[in-house]
CSV table of C-alpha atoms in Angstrom, one decimal:
chain,number,residue,atom,x,y,z
A,30,MET,CA,-18.7,18.9,-13.8
A,31,ARG,CA,-15.9,21.2,-12.4
A,32,VAL,CA,-13.5,19.1,-10.4
A,33,VAL,CA,-10.9,20.0,-7.7
A,34,MET,CA,-8.5,17.2,-7.1
A,35,PHE,CA,-6.6,16.3,-4.0
A,36,GLY,CA,-3.9,13.6,-4.4
A,37,TYR,CA,-0.3,12.5,-4.1
A,38,GLN,CA,2.2,10.0,-5.6
A,39,THR,CA,1.3,7.6,-8.3
A,40,TRP,CA,-2.2,7.0,-7.0
A,41,GLY,CA,-3.0,10.6,-7.3
A,42,HIS,CA,-1.2,10.9,-10.6
A,43,ARG,CA,-3.4,8.1,-12.1
A,44,THR,CA,-6.5,9.7,-10.7
A,45,LEU,CA,-5.6,13.1,-12.2
A,46,GLN,CA,-4.8,11.5,-15.6
A,47,ALA,CA,-8.3,9.9,-15.5
A,48,LEU,CA,-9.9,13.1,-14.7
A,49,LEU,CA,-8.1,14.9,-17.5
A,50,GLU,CA,-9.1,12.3,-20.0
A,51,SER,CA,-12.8,12.5,-18.8
A,52,ASP,CA,-15.6,14.7,-20.0
A,53,HIS,CA,-15.1,16.8,-16.8
A,54,GLU,CA,-13.0,19.9,-16.1
A,55,VAL,CA,-10.2,19.9,-13.6
A,56,VAL,CA,-10.1,23.5,-12.3
A,57,LEU,CA,-7.6,23.0,-9.4
A,58,VAL,CA,-5.1,20.5,-8.0
A,59,VAL,CA,-3.9,20.2,-4.4
A,60,THR,CA,-0.9,18.0,-3.7
A,61,HIS,CA,1.8,17.4,-1.1
A,62,PRO,CA,5.4,18.6,-1.5
A,63,ARG,CA,7.8,15.8,-2.3
A,64,SER,CA,8.8,13.7,0.7
A,65,GLU,CA,12.0,11.9,1.7
A,66,HIS,CA,10.0,9.2,3.6
A,67,VAL,CA,11.2,5.8,2.3
A,68,TYR,CA,7.8,4.6,1.4
A,69,GLU,CA,6.7,7.9,-0.3
A,70,LYS,CA,9.7,7.9,-2.5
A,71,ILE,CA,8.7,4.6,-4.1
A,72,TRP,CA,5.7,5.4,-6.3
A,73,ASP,CA,6.3,9.0,-6.6
A,74,ASP,CA,4.9,10.1,-10.0
A,75,SER,CA,4.3,13.9,-9.6
A,76,VAL,CA,0.9,15.2,-9.4
A,77,ALA,CA,2.1,18.7,-9.6
A,78,GLU,CA,4.1,18.2,-12.8
A,79,LEU,CA,1.1,16.5,-14.5
A,80,ALA,CA,-1.2,19.3,-13.5
A,81,GLU,CA,1.2,22.0,-14.7
A,82,LYS,CA,1.7,20.2,-18.0
A,83,HIS,CA,-1.9,20.6,-18.7
A,84,GLY,CA,-2.2,24.2,-17.4
A,85,VAL,CA,-4.1,23.3,-14.2
A,86,PRO,CA,-3.4,25.5,-11.2
A,87,VAL,CA,-1.6,23.7,-8.4
A,88,LEU,CA,-1.3,24.4,-4.7
A,89,LEU,CA,1.3,22.5,-2.5
A,90,ARG,CA,0.2,21.8,1.1
A,91,ASN,CA,1.2,19.4,3.8
A,92,ARG,CA,-2.1,20.1,5.5
A,93,PRO,CA,-5.3,21.7,4.2
A,94,ASP,CA,-5.8,24.0,7.2
A,95,ASP,CA,-5.2,27.5,5.9
A,96,ALA,CA,-7.7,30.2,4.9
A,97,GLU,CA,-6.0,30.9,1.5
A,98,LEU,CA,-6.5,27.2,0.5
A,99,LEU,CA,-10.2,27.3,1.4
A,100,GLU,CA,-10.8,30.6,-0.4
A,101,THR,CA,-9.0,29.3,-3.5
A,102,ILE,CA,-11.3,26.3,-3.6
A,103,LYS,CA,-14.4,28.3,-3.2
A,104,ALA,CA,-13.3,30.6,-6.0
A,105,ALA,CA,-12.7,27.5,-8.2
A,106,ALA,CA,-16.5,26.6,-7.7
A,107,PRO,CA,-16.2,22.9,-8.0
A,108,ASP,CA,-19.1,20.6,-8.4
A,109,ILE,CA,-17.2,17.9,-6.7
A,110,ILE,CA,-13.8,17.2,-5.2
A,111,VAL,CA,-12.0,14.0,-6.0
A,112,ALA,CA,-9.2,12.6,-3.7
A,113,ASN,CA,-6.8,9.8,-3.9
A,114,ASN,CA,-3.9,9.3,-1.6
A,115,TRP,CA,-4.2,12.6,0.2
A,116,ARG,CA,-2.2,11.9,3.3
A,117,THR,CA,-3.9,14.2,5.9
A,118,TRP,CA,-7.4,14.7,7.2
A,119,LEU,CA,-9.6,17.0,5.1
A,120,PRO,CA,-12.0,19.2,7.2
A,121,PRO,CA,-15.7,19.3,6.5
A,122,GLU,CA,-15.5,22.9,5.3
A,123,ILE,CA,-13.5,21.5,2.4
A,124,PHE,CA,-14.9,18.0,1.8
A,125,ASP,CA,-18.6,19.2,2.2
A,126,LEU,CA,-18.0,22.4,0.1
A,127,PRO,CA,-19.1,21.2,-3.4
A,128,PRO,CA,-22.7,20.3,-4.2
A,129,HIS,CA,-21.6,16.6,-4.7
A,130,GLY,CA,-19.2,16.5,-1.9
A,131,THR,CA,-15.9,14.7,-2.2
A,132,LEU,CA,-15.4,11.3,-3.8
A,133,ASN,CA,-12.4,9.5,-2.2
A,134,VAL,CA,-10.7,6.7,-4.0
A,135,HIS,CA,-9.0,4.3,-1.6
A,136,ASP,CA,-6.9,1.4,-2.6
A,137,SER,CA,-8.7,-1.4,-0.6
A,138,LEU,CA,-12.1,-3.1,-0.4
A,139,LEU,CA,-13.6,-0.9,2.3
A,140,PRO,CA,-14.7,-1.3,5.1
A,141,ALA,CA,-11.6,-3.4,5.5
A,142,TYR,CA,-8.1,-2.0,5.4
A,143,ALA,CA,-8.9,1.7,5.9
A,144,GLY,CA,-5.9,3.9,6.4
A,145,PHE,CA,-2.5,3.3,5.0
A,146,SER,CA,-0.6,0.7,3.0
A,147,PRO,CA,-3.7,-1.5,2.5
A,148,ILE,CA,-2.3,-3.7,-0.3
A,149,ILE,CA,0.8,-4.6,1.7
A,150,TRP,CA,-1.2,-5.4,4.8
A,151,ALA,CA,-3.7,-7.3,2.8
A,152,LEU,CA,-1.0,-9.5,1.2
A,153,VAL,CA,0.7,-10.1,4.5
A,154,ASN,CA,-2.7,-11.3,5.9
A,155,GLY,CA,-3.4,-13.6,3.1
A,156,GLU,CA,-6.5,-11.9,1.6
A,157,GLU,CA,-7.8,-13.4,-1.6
A,158,ARG,CA,-8.7,-10.2,-3.3
A,159,VAL,CA,-7.5,-6.7,-3.2
A,160,GLY,CA,-9.1,-3.6,-5.0
A,161,VAL,CA,-10.2,0.0,-4.9
A,162,THR,CA,-13.2,1.7,-3.6
A,163,ALA,CA,-14.8,5.0,-4.5
A,164,HIS,CA,-16.7,6.4,-1.5
A,165,ARG,CA,-18.1,9.7,-0.3
A,166,MET,CA,-15.7,11.3,2.3
A,167,ASP,CA,-17.1,12.1,5.7
A,168,GLY,CA,-15.6,13.0,9.0
A,169,GLU,CA,-14.2,9.5,9.8
A,170,LEU,CA,-11.3,8.0,8.1
A,171,ASP,CA,-12.3,6.0,4.9
A,172,ALA,CA,-15.8,5.5,6.4
A,173,GLY,CA,-18.2,7.2,4.0
A,174,ASP,CA,-21.0,5.6,1.8
A,175,ILE,CA,-19.6,3.5,-1.0
A,176,LEU,CA,-20.4,4.2,-4.7
A,177,LEU,CA,-18.3,1.6,-6.5
A,178,GLN,CA,-15.7,-1.1,-5.9
A,179,ARG,CA,-13.5,-3.0,-8.2
A,180,SER,CA,-11.2,-5.9,-7.3
A,181,VAL,CA,-8.6,-8.3,-8.6
A,182,PRO,CA,-7.6,-11.8,-7.2
A,183,VAL,CA,-4.4,-12.3,-5.3
A,184,GLY,CA,-2.4,-15.1,-6.9
A,185,PRO,CA,-0.1,-17.5,-4.8
A,186,ASP,CA,3.1,-15.9,-6.1
A,187,ASP,CA,1.9,-12.3,-6.4
A,188,THR,CA,4.0,-9.6,-4.9
A,189,ALA,CA,2.9,-6.2,-3.5
A,190,THR,CA,4.4,-4.8,-6.7
A,191,ASP,CA,2.2,-7.0,-8.9
A,192,LEU,CA,-0.9,-5.9,-6.9
A,193,PHE,CA,0.1,-2.3,-7.0
A,194,HIS,CA,0.1,-2.2,-10.8
A,195,ARG,CA,-3.1,-4.2,-11.2
A,196,THR,CA,-5.1,-2.1,-8.7
A,197,CYS,CA,-3.6,1.2,-10.2
A,198,ASP,CA,-5.1,-0.1,-13.5
A,199,LEU,CA,-8.6,-0.1,-11.8
A,200,ILE,CA,-8.4,3.7,-11.0
A,201,ALA,CA,-9.3,5.2,-14.3
A,202,PRO,CA,-12.3,3.1,-15.0
A,203,LEU,CA,-13.4,3.5,-11.5
A,204,VAL,CA,-13.1,7.4,-11.6
A,205,HIS,CA,-14.8,7.6,-15.0
A,206,GLU,CA,-17.9,5.5,-14.1
A,207,SER,CA,-18.2,7.1,-10.6
A,208,LEU,CA,-18.2,10.6,-12.1
A,209,ASP,CA,-20.6,9.7,-14.9
A,210,ARG,CA,-23.1,8.2,-12.4
A,211,ILE,CA,-22.9,11.2,-10.2
A,212,ALA,CA,-23.3,13.6,-13.1
A,213,SER,CA,-26.2,11.8,-14.5
A,214,GLY,CA,-28.0,11.4,-11.1
A,215,ARG,CA,-27.6,7.7,-11.2
A,216,ALA,CA,-25.3,7.4,-8.2
A,217,GLU,CA,-26.5,4.8,-5.6
A,218,TRP,CA,-24.6,5.1,-2.2
A,219,THR,CA,-24.3,2.1,0.2
A,220,PRO,CA,-23.4,2.7,3.8
A,221,GLN,CA,-20.4,0.8,5.1
A,222,ASP,CA,-20.9,-2.0,7.6
A,223,ARG,CA,-18.8,-0.6,10.3
A,224,THR,CA,-18.7,-3.9,12.3
A,225,ARG,CA,-16.4,-5.1,9.4
A,226,ALA,CA,-14.0,-2.1,9.5
A,227,SER,CA,-10.3,-2.4,10.1
A,228,PHE,CA,-7.7,0.3,10.2
A,229,PHE,CA,-4.0,0.1,9.4
A,230,HIS,CA,-1.1,2.5,10.1
A,231,LYS,CA,1.6,3.7,7.7
A,232,ARG,CA,4.4,1.2,7.3
A,233,SER,CA,7.9,2.0,8.2
A,234,VAL,CA,11.2,0.0,7.9
A,235,GLU,CA,10.5,-1.4,11.4
A,236,ASP,CA,7.6,-3.2,9.9
A,237,SER,CA,9.9,-5.1,7.5
A,238,ARG,CA,11.8,-6.7,10.4
A,239,ILE,CA,11.3,-10.5,10.5
A,240,ASP,CA,9.9,-12.1,13.6
A,241,TRP,CA,10.8,-15.8,13.4
A,242,THR,CA,8.0,-16.7,15.7
A,243,TRP,CA,5.6,-16.0,12.9
A,244,PRO,CA,4.5,-19.2,11.0
A,245,ALA,CA,6.4,-19.7,7.7
A,246,GLU,CA,3.2,-19.1,5.7
A,247,ASP,CA,3.0,-15.5,7.1
A,248,LEU,CA,6.6,-14.8,6.7
A,249,GLU,CA,6.5,-16.1,3.0
A,250,ARG,CA,3.8,-13.5,2.4
A,251,LEU,CA,5.7,-10.8,4.2
A,252,VAL,CA,8.7,-11.4,1.9
A,253,ARG,CA,6.3,-11.0,-1.2
A,254,ALA,CA,4.6,-8.0,0.4
A,255,GLN,CA,8.1,-6.4,0.8
A,256,SER,CA,9.1,-6.9,-2.9
A,257,ASP,CA,11.3,-4.6,-4.7
A,258,PRO,CA,11.1,-1.5,-4.8
A,259,TYR,CA,9.7,-1.7,-1.2
A,260,PRO,CA,12.3,-2.1,1.6
A,261,ASN,CA,12.7,-5.8,1.8
A,262,ALA,CA,12.0,-8.1,4.7
A,263,PHE,CA,15.2,-8.3,6.8
A,264,THR,CA,16.8,-10.2,9.4
A,265,TYR,CA,20.4,-10.5,10.9
A,266,HIS,CA,23.0,-13.2,10.4
A,267,ARG,CA,26.1,-13.0,12.6
A,268,GLY,CA,25.4,-9.4,13.3
A,269,GLU,CA,24.9,-8.3,9.6
A,270,ARG,CA,21.6,-7.3,8.2
A,271,ILE,CA,20.5,-9.4,5.3
A,272,ARG,CA,17.3,-8.8,3.2
A,273,ILE,CA,15.2,-11.8,2.2
A,274,VAL,CA,14.5,-11.4,-1.5
A,275,SER,CA,13.0,-14.7,-2.4
A,276,ALA,CA,11.5,-17.4,-0.2
A,277,ALA,CA,8.9,-20.2,-0.1
A,278,VAL,CA,7.3,-22.5,2.6
A,279,SER,CA,9.3,-25.7,3.1
A,280,GLN,CA,8.0,-29.0,1.9
A,281,ALA,CA,8.8,-30.8,5.2
A,282,ARG,CA,8.1,-30.0,8.8
A,283,TYR,CA,10.9,-28.9,11.0
A,284,GLY,CA,11.1,-28.7,14.8
A,285,GLY,CA,13.3,-26.6,17.0
A,286,THR,CA,13.9,-23.0,17.9
A,287,PRO,CA,12.6,-20.2,15.6
A,288,GLY,CA,15.3,-18.6,13.6
A,289,ARG,CA,17.6,-21.7,13.4
A,290,ILE,CA,19.4,-22.2,10.2
A,291,PHE,CA,18.5,-25.8,9.7
A,292,ILE,CA,19.0,-27.6,6.5
A,293,ARG,CA,19.2,-27.4,2.8
A,294,GLU,CA,15.9,-28.3,0.9
A,295,GLY,CA,15.8,-28.1,-2.8
A,296,ASP,CA,17.1,-24.7,-4.0
A,297,GLY,CA,17.1,-23.1,-0.7
A,298,VAL,CA,17.9,-23.2,3.1
A,299,VAL,CA,15.2,-23.8,5.7
A,300,ILE,CA,14.9,-21.5,8.7
A,301,VAL,CA,12.8,-22.8,11.6
A,302,ALA,CA,9.7,-20.6,12.0
A,303,GLY,CA,6.7,-20.4,14.3
A,304,ALA,CA,6.3,-19.8,18.0
A,305,ASP,CA,5.3,-23.4,18.6
A,306,ALA,CA,8.0,-24.8,16.2
A,307,ARG,CA,9.3,-26.8,19.1
A,308,GLY,CA,6.5,-29.3,18.4
A,309,GLY,CA,7.8,-30.3,15.1
A,310,ARG,CA,4.5,-29.7,13.3
A,311,ARG,CA,5.4,-26.5,11.5
A,312,LYS,CA,6.9,-25.9,8.1
A,313,GLY,CA,9.9,-23.7,7.9
A,314,LEU,CA,10.7,-20.7,5.7
A,315,LEU,CA,12.7,-21.9,2.6
A,316,VAL,CA,15.0,-18.9,1.9
A,317,ARG,CA,16.2,-18.8,-1.6
A,318,THR,CA,17.8,-15.5,-2.3
A,319,VAL,CA,19.3,-12.9,0.1
A,320,ARG,CA,20.7,-9.4,-0.4
A,321,THR,CA,23.2,-7.5,1.7
A,322,ASP,CA,23.0,-3.8,2.4
A,323,ASP,CA,25.5,-3.1,-0.4
A,324,GLY,CA,23.0,-4.5,-2.9
A,325,THR,CA,24.9,-7.8,-3.6
A,326,GLU,CA,22.5,-10.8,-4.0
A,327,TYR,CA,23.4,-14.4,-3.1
A,328,ALA,CA,21.7,-17.7,-3.5
A,329,ALA,CA,20.9,-18.9,0.1
A,330,CYS,CA,22.9,-22.0,-0.5
A,331,ASP,CA,25.9,-19.8,-1.3
A,332,TRP,CA,25.4,-17.4,1.7
A,333,PHE,CA,24.6,-20.1,4.3
A,334,ARG,CA,27.7,-22.4,3.6
A,335,THR,CA,27.3,-24.2,6.9
A,336,MET,CA,24.2,-25.1,8.8
A,337,GLY,CA,23.6,-24.1,12.3
A,338,GLY,CA,23.4,-20.9,14.1
A,339,TYR,CA,20.5,-18.4,14.1
A,340,LEU,CA,18.9,-15.6,12.3
A,341,THR,CA,17.9,-12.8,14.7
A,342,THR,CA,15.7,-9.7,14.8
A,343,ARG,CA,18.6,-7.5,16.1
A,344,PRO,CA,22.3,-7.5,15.5
């Protein structure tokens, strides 16, 4: 089949690589210009450079809303469009243009976690599995009929970085199998159960700010979800921003006011957590490693030399 590919960053790069390694012909690539957005600079393998390396024509667009783009796609005469991590809405005159429509590859197990940053949100929320979905694009965000899904388990110590690499490894086999099924007429499409749908927004630095009224279990997952190279979960100590690099849930239960720097436990320092921590039935967040804005890391026991005082959401 003749394929036009829409994609961006490492997800799009992996998808394009899979297409180039397949039995199908990539006739055009559309990608976004490089961005200075903090999250979009993290996994930023260039789709444009990969396409150019293989002699595939490339168009750069922020939005697919100009007549030139539509005419170029029509001239490429694709049998199918394949998209992954295209950041803006595709209009129906594009996604319905090829005979086989548009196959979108999304890094969640739809219908849950439609939208943006699904792996990070899924880890924050304690999901047991994450994965990727190949579905037919329609006029709603990540809502089209599903062709294939593949998943991996979330381990108790997994970070968002671990899960990013594992789910990215699912892209190539998912793309190959999906296109082979479509080309051979064996594709079976399953409508999504829209009662199970959830939608998430793009993350920003604000979403890494620690709220000490969250339970310690949630905060520990937030720390893992904001693992390097993501902007780490952060808080303020005596007016200085510190990033929590490594943490765990405490062994004992601690009562008091959320954010209180309480006591050493093992190799870390316990911070009281949870909106109802005053009842003494909540465990705390055991902070093990912190990092200052200049990049210096400290063991929590070295940074918090005296107990008492509070970690706060603002300076």
